[in-house]
Short mmCIF file of C-alpha atoms and ligand atoms in Angstrom, two decimals:
data_model
loop_
_atom_site.label_atom_id
_atom_site.label_comp_id
_atom_site.label_asym_id
_atom_site.label_seq_id
_atom_site.Cartn_x
_atom_site.Cartn_y
_atom_site.Cartn_z
CA MET A 14 26.93 -132.46 -10.30
CA THR A 15 24.22 -132.38 -12.94
CA ASP A 16 24.29 -133.57 -16.54
CA ARG A 17 24.12 -130.44 -18.64
CA LEU A 18 26.68 -131.91 -21.09
CA GLU A 19 25.75 -135.60 -20.92
CA GLY A 20 26.91 -137.45 -24.04
CA LYS A 21 29.07 -134.59 -25.32
CA VAL A 22 32.82 -134.45 -25.95
CA ALA A 23 34.89 -131.27 -25.50
CA PHE A 24 38.20 -130.48 -27.22
CA ILE A 25 40.19 -128.08 -25.01
CA THR A 26 43.57 -126.47 -25.79
CA GLY A 27 45.96 -125.28 -23.08
CA ALA A 28 44.33 -127.84 -20.80
CA ALA A 29 47.34 -128.73 -18.62
CA ARG A 30 46.71 -126.00 -16.06
CA GLY A 31 45.00 -122.68 -15.34
CA GLN A 32 41.73 -121.94 -17.07
CA GLY A 33 42.10 -124.86 -19.52
CA ARG A 34 42.31 -127.37 -16.69
CA SER A 35 39.42 -125.68 -14.90
CA HIS A 36 37.30 -125.87 -18.08
CA ALA A 37 38.13 -129.59 -18.45
CA VAL A 38 37.09 -130.30 -14.87
CA ARG A 39 33.95 -128.13 -14.94
CA LEU A 40 32.71 -129.62 -18.24
CA ALA A 41 33.50 -133.14 -16.99
CA GLN A 42 31.49 -132.43 -13.83
CA GLU A 43 28.51 -131.90 -16.13
CA GLY A 44 29.00 -135.15 -18.02
CA ALA A 45 31.39 -134.29 -20.88
CA ASP A 46 34.32 -136.43 -21.93
CA ILE A 47 37.44 -134.47 -22.77
CA ILE A 48 40.06 -134.28 -25.52
CA ALA A 49 42.86 -132.23 -23.95
CA ILE A 50 45.99 -130.83 -25.52
CA ASP A 51 48.83 -128.66 -24.27
CA LEU A 52 52.28 -127.72 -25.53
CA CYS A 53 53.91 -128.84 -22.25
CA GLU A 54 57.15 -127.13 -23.33
CA GLN A 55 58.65 -123.69 -23.11
CA ILE A 56 58.40 -120.99 -25.81
CA GLU A 57 61.65 -119.07 -25.59
CA SER A 58 60.21 -115.57 -25.76
CA ASN A 59 57.72 -116.24 -22.96
CA PRO A 60 59.30 -115.04 -19.72
CA TYR A 61 57.27 -117.21 -17.33
CA PRO A 62 57.21 -121.04 -17.47
CA LEU A 63 54.49 -122.73 -19.49
CA ALA A 64 52.85 -125.98 -18.40
CA THR A 65 54.69 -129.28 -17.97
CA PRO A 66 53.79 -132.89 -18.87
CA GLU A 67 53.12 -133.41 -15.12
CA ASP A 68 50.55 -130.61 -15.22
CA LEU A 69 48.72 -132.35 -18.07
CA LYS A 70 48.80 -135.64 -16.14
CA GLU A 71 47.17 -133.87 -13.21
CA THR A 72 44.33 -132.67 -15.47
CA VAL A 73 43.88 -136.28 -16.62
CA ARG A 74 43.71 -137.44 -13.00
CA LEU A 75 41.15 -134.79 -12.05
CA VAL A 76 38.85 -135.64 -14.96
CA GLU A 77 39.14 -139.39 -14.43
CA ASP A 78 38.39 -138.93 -10.71
CA LEU A 79 35.03 -137.54 -11.85
CA GLY A 80 34.35 -140.80 -13.70
CA ARG A 81 34.75 -139.19 -17.13
CA ARG A 82 37.03 -140.22 -19.97
CA ILE A 83 39.88 -138.04 -21.23
CA VAL A 84 42.33 -138.36 -24.12
CA ALA A 85 45.27 -136.04 -23.48
CA SER A 86 48.19 -135.30 -25.81
CA LYS A 87 51.07 -132.97 -26.16
CA ALA A 88 50.43 -130.72 -29.18
CA ASP A 89 51.29 -127.20 -30.30
CA VAL A 90 48.39 -124.98 -31.40
CA ARG A 91 50.77 -123.33 -33.89
CA GLU A 92 51.02 -126.66 -35.75
CA ARG A 93 47.75 -127.54 -37.44
CA GLY A 94 48.91 -131.10 -38.23
CA GLN A 95 49.67 -131.81 -34.55
CA LEU A 96 46.26 -130.49 -33.56
CA ARG A 97 44.50 -132.57 -36.21
CA ASN A 98 46.29 -135.74 -35.07
CA ALA A 99 45.46 -135.08 -31.41
CA LEU A 100 41.81 -134.33 -32.16
CA GLU A 101 41.39 -137.35 -34.41
CA ALA A 102 43.00 -139.63 -31.79
CA GLY A 103 40.46 -138.28 -29.30
CA ILE A 104 37.52 -138.76 -31.65
CA ALA A 105 38.71 -142.33 -32.43
CA GLU A 106 38.45 -143.13 -28.74
CA LEU A 107 35.52 -140.97 -27.61
CA GLY A 108 33.44 -141.12 -30.77
CA ARG A 109 32.69 -137.44 -31.47
CA VAL A 110 33.41 -133.80 -30.69
CA ASP A 111 30.66 -131.28 -29.84
CA ILE A 112 32.48 -128.53 -27.96
CA VAL A 113 35.69 -126.68 -28.82
CA VAL A 114 37.41 -124.47 -26.26
CA ALA A 115 40.27 -122.58 -27.97
CA ASN A 116 41.94 -121.45 -24.76
CA ALA A 117 45.74 -121.85 -25.09
CA GLY A 118 47.59 -118.56 -24.87
CA ILE A 119 50.85 -116.81 -23.98
CA LEU A 120 51.74 -113.27 -22.92
CA PRO A 121 55.42 -112.78 -23.80
CA MET A 122 55.86 -109.52 -21.94
CA ALA A 123 59.43 -108.33 -22.50
CA MET A 124 61.52 -107.82 -19.38
CA GLY A 125 64.65 -106.51 -21.12
CA ASP A 126 65.24 -105.24 -24.65
CA PRO A 127 62.09 -105.49 -26.75
CA ASP A 128 62.35 -108.16 -29.45
CA PRO A 129 59.99 -107.91 -32.46
CA LEU A 130 59.84 -111.72 -32.52
CA ASP A 131 57.80 -111.52 -29.32
CA PHE A 132 55.00 -110.06 -31.46
CA VAL A 133 55.33 -113.00 -33.87
CA ASP A 134 55.23 -115.59 -31.06
CA ALA A 135 52.23 -113.94 -29.39
CA THR A 136 50.19 -113.78 -32.58
CA ASP A 137 51.22 -117.30 -33.62
CA VAL A 138 49.80 -118.75 -30.40
CA ASP A 139 47.04 -116.31 -29.46
CA LEU A 140 45.55 -115.76 -32.91
CA VAL A 141 46.81 -118.37 -35.39
CA GLY A 142 46.61 -121.05 -32.66
CA VAL A 143 42.92 -120.32 -32.15
CA MET A 144 42.25 -120.36 -35.88
CA ASN A 145 44.10 -123.68 -36.23
CA THR A 146 42.08 -125.18 -33.38
CA VAL A 147 38.79 -124.21 -34.96
CA ALA A 148 39.97 -125.22 -38.44
CA VAL A 149 40.73 -128.83 -37.47
CA ALA A 150 37.50 -129.16 -35.49
CA VAL A 151 34.97 -127.71 -37.95
CA PRO A 152 34.79 -130.78 -40.24
CA HIS A 153 33.75 -132.88 -37.21
CA LEU A 154 31.14 -130.55 -35.71
CA GLY A 155 27.49 -131.56 -35.99
CA GLU A 156 24.33 -129.53 -35.33
CA TYR A 157 24.22 -127.69 -32.00
CA SER A 158 27.96 -127.88 -31.52
CA SER A 159 29.58 -124.99 -29.70
CA VAL A 160 32.92 -123.25 -30.22
CA ILE A 161 34.22 -121.04 -27.43
CA VAL A 162 37.22 -118.81 -28.05
CA THR A 163 39.18 -117.23 -25.19
CA GLY A 164 39.71 -113.52 -25.71
CA SER A 165 40.58 -111.00 -23.00
CA THR A 166 39.42 -107.63 -21.78
CA ALA A 167 42.86 -106.65 -23.12
CA ALA A 168 41.01 -106.65 -26.46
CA MET A 169 38.81 -103.82 -25.22
CA LEU A 170 40.74 -101.75 -22.71
CA PRO A 171 42.47 -98.55 -23.79
CA ASN A 172 46.28 -98.81 -24.02
CA THR A 173 46.40 -102.59 -24.17
CA THR A 174 46.04 -103.09 -27.92
CA ASP A 175 48.40 -102.02 -30.71
CA ASN A 176 50.50 -100.15 -28.19
CA PRO A 177 54.23 -100.32 -28.97
CA ALA A 178 54.98 -98.80 -25.56
CA MET A 179 53.72 -102.05 -24.00
CA GLY A 180 56.43 -104.05 -25.80
CA PRO A 181 55.98 -106.23 -28.90
CA GLY A 182 54.79 -109.35 -27.03
CA SER A 183 52.14 -107.49 -25.13
CA ALA A 184 51.05 -105.60 -28.25
CA GLY A 185 50.84 -108.93 -30.13
CA TYR A 186 48.70 -110.34 -27.34
CA GLY A 187 46.31 -107.38 -27.34
CA TRP A 188 46.11 -107.25 -31.13
CA SER A 189 45.41 -110.99 -31.31
CA LYS A 190 42.67 -110.78 -28.71
CA LYS A 191 41.10 -107.80 -30.47
CA THR A 192 41.26 -109.58 -33.83
CA LEU A 193 39.47 -112.57 -32.28
CA ILE A 194 36.36 -110.39 -31.91
CA GLY A 195 35.93 -110.07 -35.68
CA TYR A 196 37.05 -113.65 -36.22
CA THR A 197 34.39 -114.95 -33.82
CA GLU A 198 31.69 -112.97 -35.59
CA GLN A 199 32.77 -114.17 -39.04
CA MET A 200 32.98 -117.82 -38.01
CA ALA A 201 29.63 -117.55 -36.22
CA LEU A 202 28.02 -116.13 -39.35
CA HIS A 203 29.41 -118.81 -41.62
CA LEU A 204 28.68 -121.72 -39.26
CA ALA A 205 25.17 -120.55 -38.28
CA PRO A 206 23.44 -122.33 -41.20
CA ARG A 207 24.87 -125.58 -39.79
CA PHE A 208 23.60 -124.73 -36.26
CA VAL A 209 27.19 -124.50 -35.03
CA ARG A 210 27.68 -121.61 -32.61
CA VAL A 211 30.84 -119.55 -32.01
CA ASN A 212 31.26 -117.21 -29.04
CA CYS A 213 34.17 -115.43 -27.38
CA VAL A 214 34.69 -115.10 -23.63
CA HIS A 215 36.73 -112.15 -22.39
CA PRO A 216 38.13 -112.52 -18.87
CA THR A 217 39.68 -109.73 -16.85
CA ASN A 218 42.66 -110.73 -14.65
CA VAL A 219 42.43 -114.42 -13.80
CA ASP A 220 44.27 -116.11 -10.94
CA THR A 221 46.68 -118.18 -13.09
CA ASP A 222 50.39 -118.28 -13.97
CA LEU A 223 49.81 -115.94 -16.92
CA LEU A 224 49.02 -113.24 -14.35
CA HIS A 225 51.31 -114.33 -11.52
CA ASN A 226 54.77 -113.67 -12.89
CA ASP A 227 57.48 -111.04 -12.59
CA GLY A 228 56.68 -109.33 -15.92
CA ILE A 229 53.10 -108.60 -14.87
CA TYR A 230 54.13 -107.60 -11.34
CA GLN A 231 56.56 -105.10 -12.83
CA GLN A 232 53.89 -103.68 -15.12
CA PHE A 233 51.51 -103.13 -12.23
CA ARG A 234 54.21 -101.80 -9.87
CA PRO A 235 56.68 -99.85 -12.05
CA ASP A 236 57.63 -97.88 -8.93
CA LEU A 237 59.45 -100.91 -7.43
CA PRO A 238 62.63 -102.55 -8.81
CA HIS A 239 61.57 -106.15 -7.99
CA PRO A 240 57.90 -106.23 -7.05
CA THR A 241 56.51 -109.40 -5.47
CA ARG A 242 53.03 -110.90 -5.67
CA GLU A 243 52.15 -109.14 -2.41
CA ASP A 244 53.30 -105.82 -3.89
CA ALA A 245 51.31 -106.30 -7.08
CA GLU A 246 48.04 -107.74 -5.75
CA PRO A 247 46.55 -104.45 -4.48
CA ALA A 248 47.35 -102.84 -7.84
CA PHE A 249 45.50 -105.59 -9.74
CA ASN A 250 42.24 -104.07 -8.43
CA VAL A 251 42.63 -101.10 -10.78
CA PHE A 252 41.06 -103.03 -13.67
CA GLN A 253 37.84 -104.17 -11.96
CA ALA A 254 34.86 -102.09 -10.82
CA MET A 255 34.21 -104.66 -8.13
CA PRO A 256 37.01 -104.43 -5.53
CA ILE A 257 38.82 -107.68 -6.39
CA PRO A 258 42.30 -108.30 -7.86
CA TYR A 259 41.19 -111.09 -10.22
CA VAL A 260 38.51 -113.67 -10.90
CA GLU A 261 39.11 -117.39 -10.40
CA PRO A 262 39.38 -119.83 -13.35
CA VAL A 263 36.06 -121.43 -12.38
CA ASP A 264 34.30 -118.08 -12.90
CA VAL A 265 35.29 -118.29 -16.56
CA SER A 266 34.56 -122.04 -16.68
CA ASN A 267 30.97 -121.43 -15.59
CA LEU A 268 30.42 -119.18 -18.61
CA VAL A 269 32.18 -121.67 -20.90
CA LEU A 270 29.87 -124.38 -19.53
CA PHE A 271 26.76 -122.32 -20.26
CA LEU A 272 27.92 -121.51 -23.79
CA ALA A 273 28.82 -125.18 -24.37
CA SER A 274 25.40 -126.39 -23.24
CA ASP A 275 22.14 -126.51 -25.17
CA GLU A 276 20.85 -123.79 -22.81
CA ALA A 277 22.72 -121.40 -25.11
CA ARG A 278 21.55 -123.02 -28.34
CA TYR A 279 20.65 -119.74 -30.07
CA ILE A 280 23.45 -117.64 -28.62
CA THR A 281 26.16 -117.09 -31.23
CA GLY A 282 28.62 -114.45 -32.38
CA GLN A 283 28.74 -112.91 -28.90
CA GLN A 284 31.53 -111.25 -26.95
CA ILE A 285 30.87 -111.96 -23.28
CA ARG A 286 33.02 -110.55 -20.50
CA VAL A 287 33.78 -112.08 -17.12
CA ASP A 288 35.30 -108.88 -15.85
CA ALA A 289 33.78 -107.79 -12.53
CA GLY A 290 32.71 -104.58 -14.25
CA SER A 291 36.07 -103.77 -15.81
CA LEU A 292 34.69 -102.19 -18.98
CA LEU A 293 32.34 -100.03 -16.90
CA LYS A 294 35.44 -98.32 -15.57
CA PHE A 295 37.02 -97.92 -19.02
CA PRO A 296 34.02 -97.31 -21.27
CA HIS A 297 35.93 -95.82 -24.21
CA GLY A 298 38.32 -98.66 -25.03
CA PRO A 299 38.78 -99.92 -28.60
CA GLY A 300 36.15 -102.68 -28.37
CA ASN A 301 33.61 -100.73 -26.40
N1 NAD B 19 45.20 -115.08 -16.62
C1 NAD B 19 44.69 -113.93 -17.06
O1 NAD B 19 44.76 -112.90 -16.38
C2 NAD B 19 43.97 -113.90 -18.39
C3 NAD B 19 43.13 -112.81 -18.65
C4 NAD B 19 42.44 -112.77 -19.87
C5 NAD B 19 42.59 -113.80 -20.79
N2 NAD B 19 43.42 -114.85 -20.50
C6 NAD B 19 43.52 -115.92 -21.50
O2 NAD B 19 43.11 -117.14 -20.94
C7 NAD B 19 43.70 -118.23 -21.65
C8 NAD B 19 44.25 -119.24 -20.66
O3 NAD B 19 45.33 -118.67 -19.94
P1 NAD B 19 45.56 -118.95 -18.38
O4 NAD B 19 45.18 -117.72 -17.66
O5 NAD B 19 44.94 -120.22 -18.00
O6 NAD B 19 47.17 -119.04 -18.34
P2 NAD B 19 48.15 -120.30 -18.24
O7 NAD B 19 49.48 -119.82 -18.63
O8 NAD B 19 48.00 -120.94 -16.90
O9 NAD B 19 47.56 -121.35 -19.31
C9 NAD B 19 47.85 -121.27 -20.69
C10 NAD B 19 48.09 -122.70 -21.18
O10 NAD B 19 48.32 -122.67 -22.59
C11 NAD B 19 49.39 -123.55 -22.88
N3 NAD B 19 50.02 -123.17 -24.16
C12 NAD B 19 50.77 -122.07 -24.40
N4 NAD B 19 51.20 -122.09 -25.66
C13 NAD B 19 50.71 -123.20 -26.24
C14 NAD B 19 50.82 -123.77 -27.54
N5 NAD B 19 51.56 -123.17 -28.50
N6 NAD B 19 50.17 -124.91 -27.81
C15 NAD B 19 49.44 -125.54 -26.84
N7 NAD B 19 49.33 -125.06 -25.58
C16 NAD B 19 49.96 -123.90 -25.29
C17 NAD B 19 50.33 -123.40 -21.69
O11 NAD B 19 51.25 -124.47 -21.57
C18 NAD B 19 49.34 -123.33 -20.53
O12 NAD B 19 49.02 -124.60 -20.03
C19 NAD B 19 44.75 -117.61 -22.57
O13 NAD B 19 44.22 -117.52 -23.88
C20 NAD B 19 44.92 -116.22 -22.00
O14 NAD B 19 45.33 -115.28 -22.95
C21 NAD B 19 44.11 -114.92 -19.32
#
């Protein structure tokens, strides 16, 4: 442990599990206190389970075990008022906010008949949810604060954005992630005079529940009626130039940590991939 974030407070959405939990732990290891929120409920159109209140409690335990403070609440990124209340409760206890990690996301990949509402749910969480997170935080951000938005290589790969054949939920996910590129650049431009930075991280496959579910397995192994994790894992390699099926959450957290720290104090408006060379394999995607 070092102290690259000593004295700073990070506001992290989707913090109950997966990458959000990993970000909370990694930033806490470097001295940050944490304001954590998660929906901790199901969204009907999402075919795999979202996090539970127990998951959020486990994040709290992990951060506190590191000797750091954490204020955790149940809040929905689609509801700006809930986010504002959660953030302000955290600031009341921890005194400030310097880092925003807009990470919460869903991938409502249709398993049966496509439902156009899947597109609405995906964009509400994956795009509007990010904008709400940043909106409630901006009034509290002082000089050298850092906003980190979670995108996806789905924003850049061919056939993963605006593609009705992928189903409305998947198309909504890809379109949201692609739109976050321009959003990041605009926010970075407008916050630069205040020395507030905004960057977007784009992971390839990450070893979390968003990847490990039947809808994704089916997409990677359409040749099988009920593919399992073991069936799908070899096919996951297709996206990366390095021969791996996915990166681990901590691989993304290490980039988030760098962008959150003062080491990155003049890095803003960037799209940075943690993708094991994915875009080198698909150089002509929409964002490339
Ligand atoms: N796993 C991957 O392969 C992958 C790849 C690229 C990008 N991403 C992105 O990484 C981010 C984190 O996903 P993950 O991989 O950790 O998956 P995950 O499903 O484990 O975590 C997502 C978290 O967001 C929470 N959440 C969902 N909707 C919410 C809402 N409305 N309000 C508050 N919280 C909500 C969930 O409960 C869950 O805890 C997402 O933005 C996702 O799109 C994931």
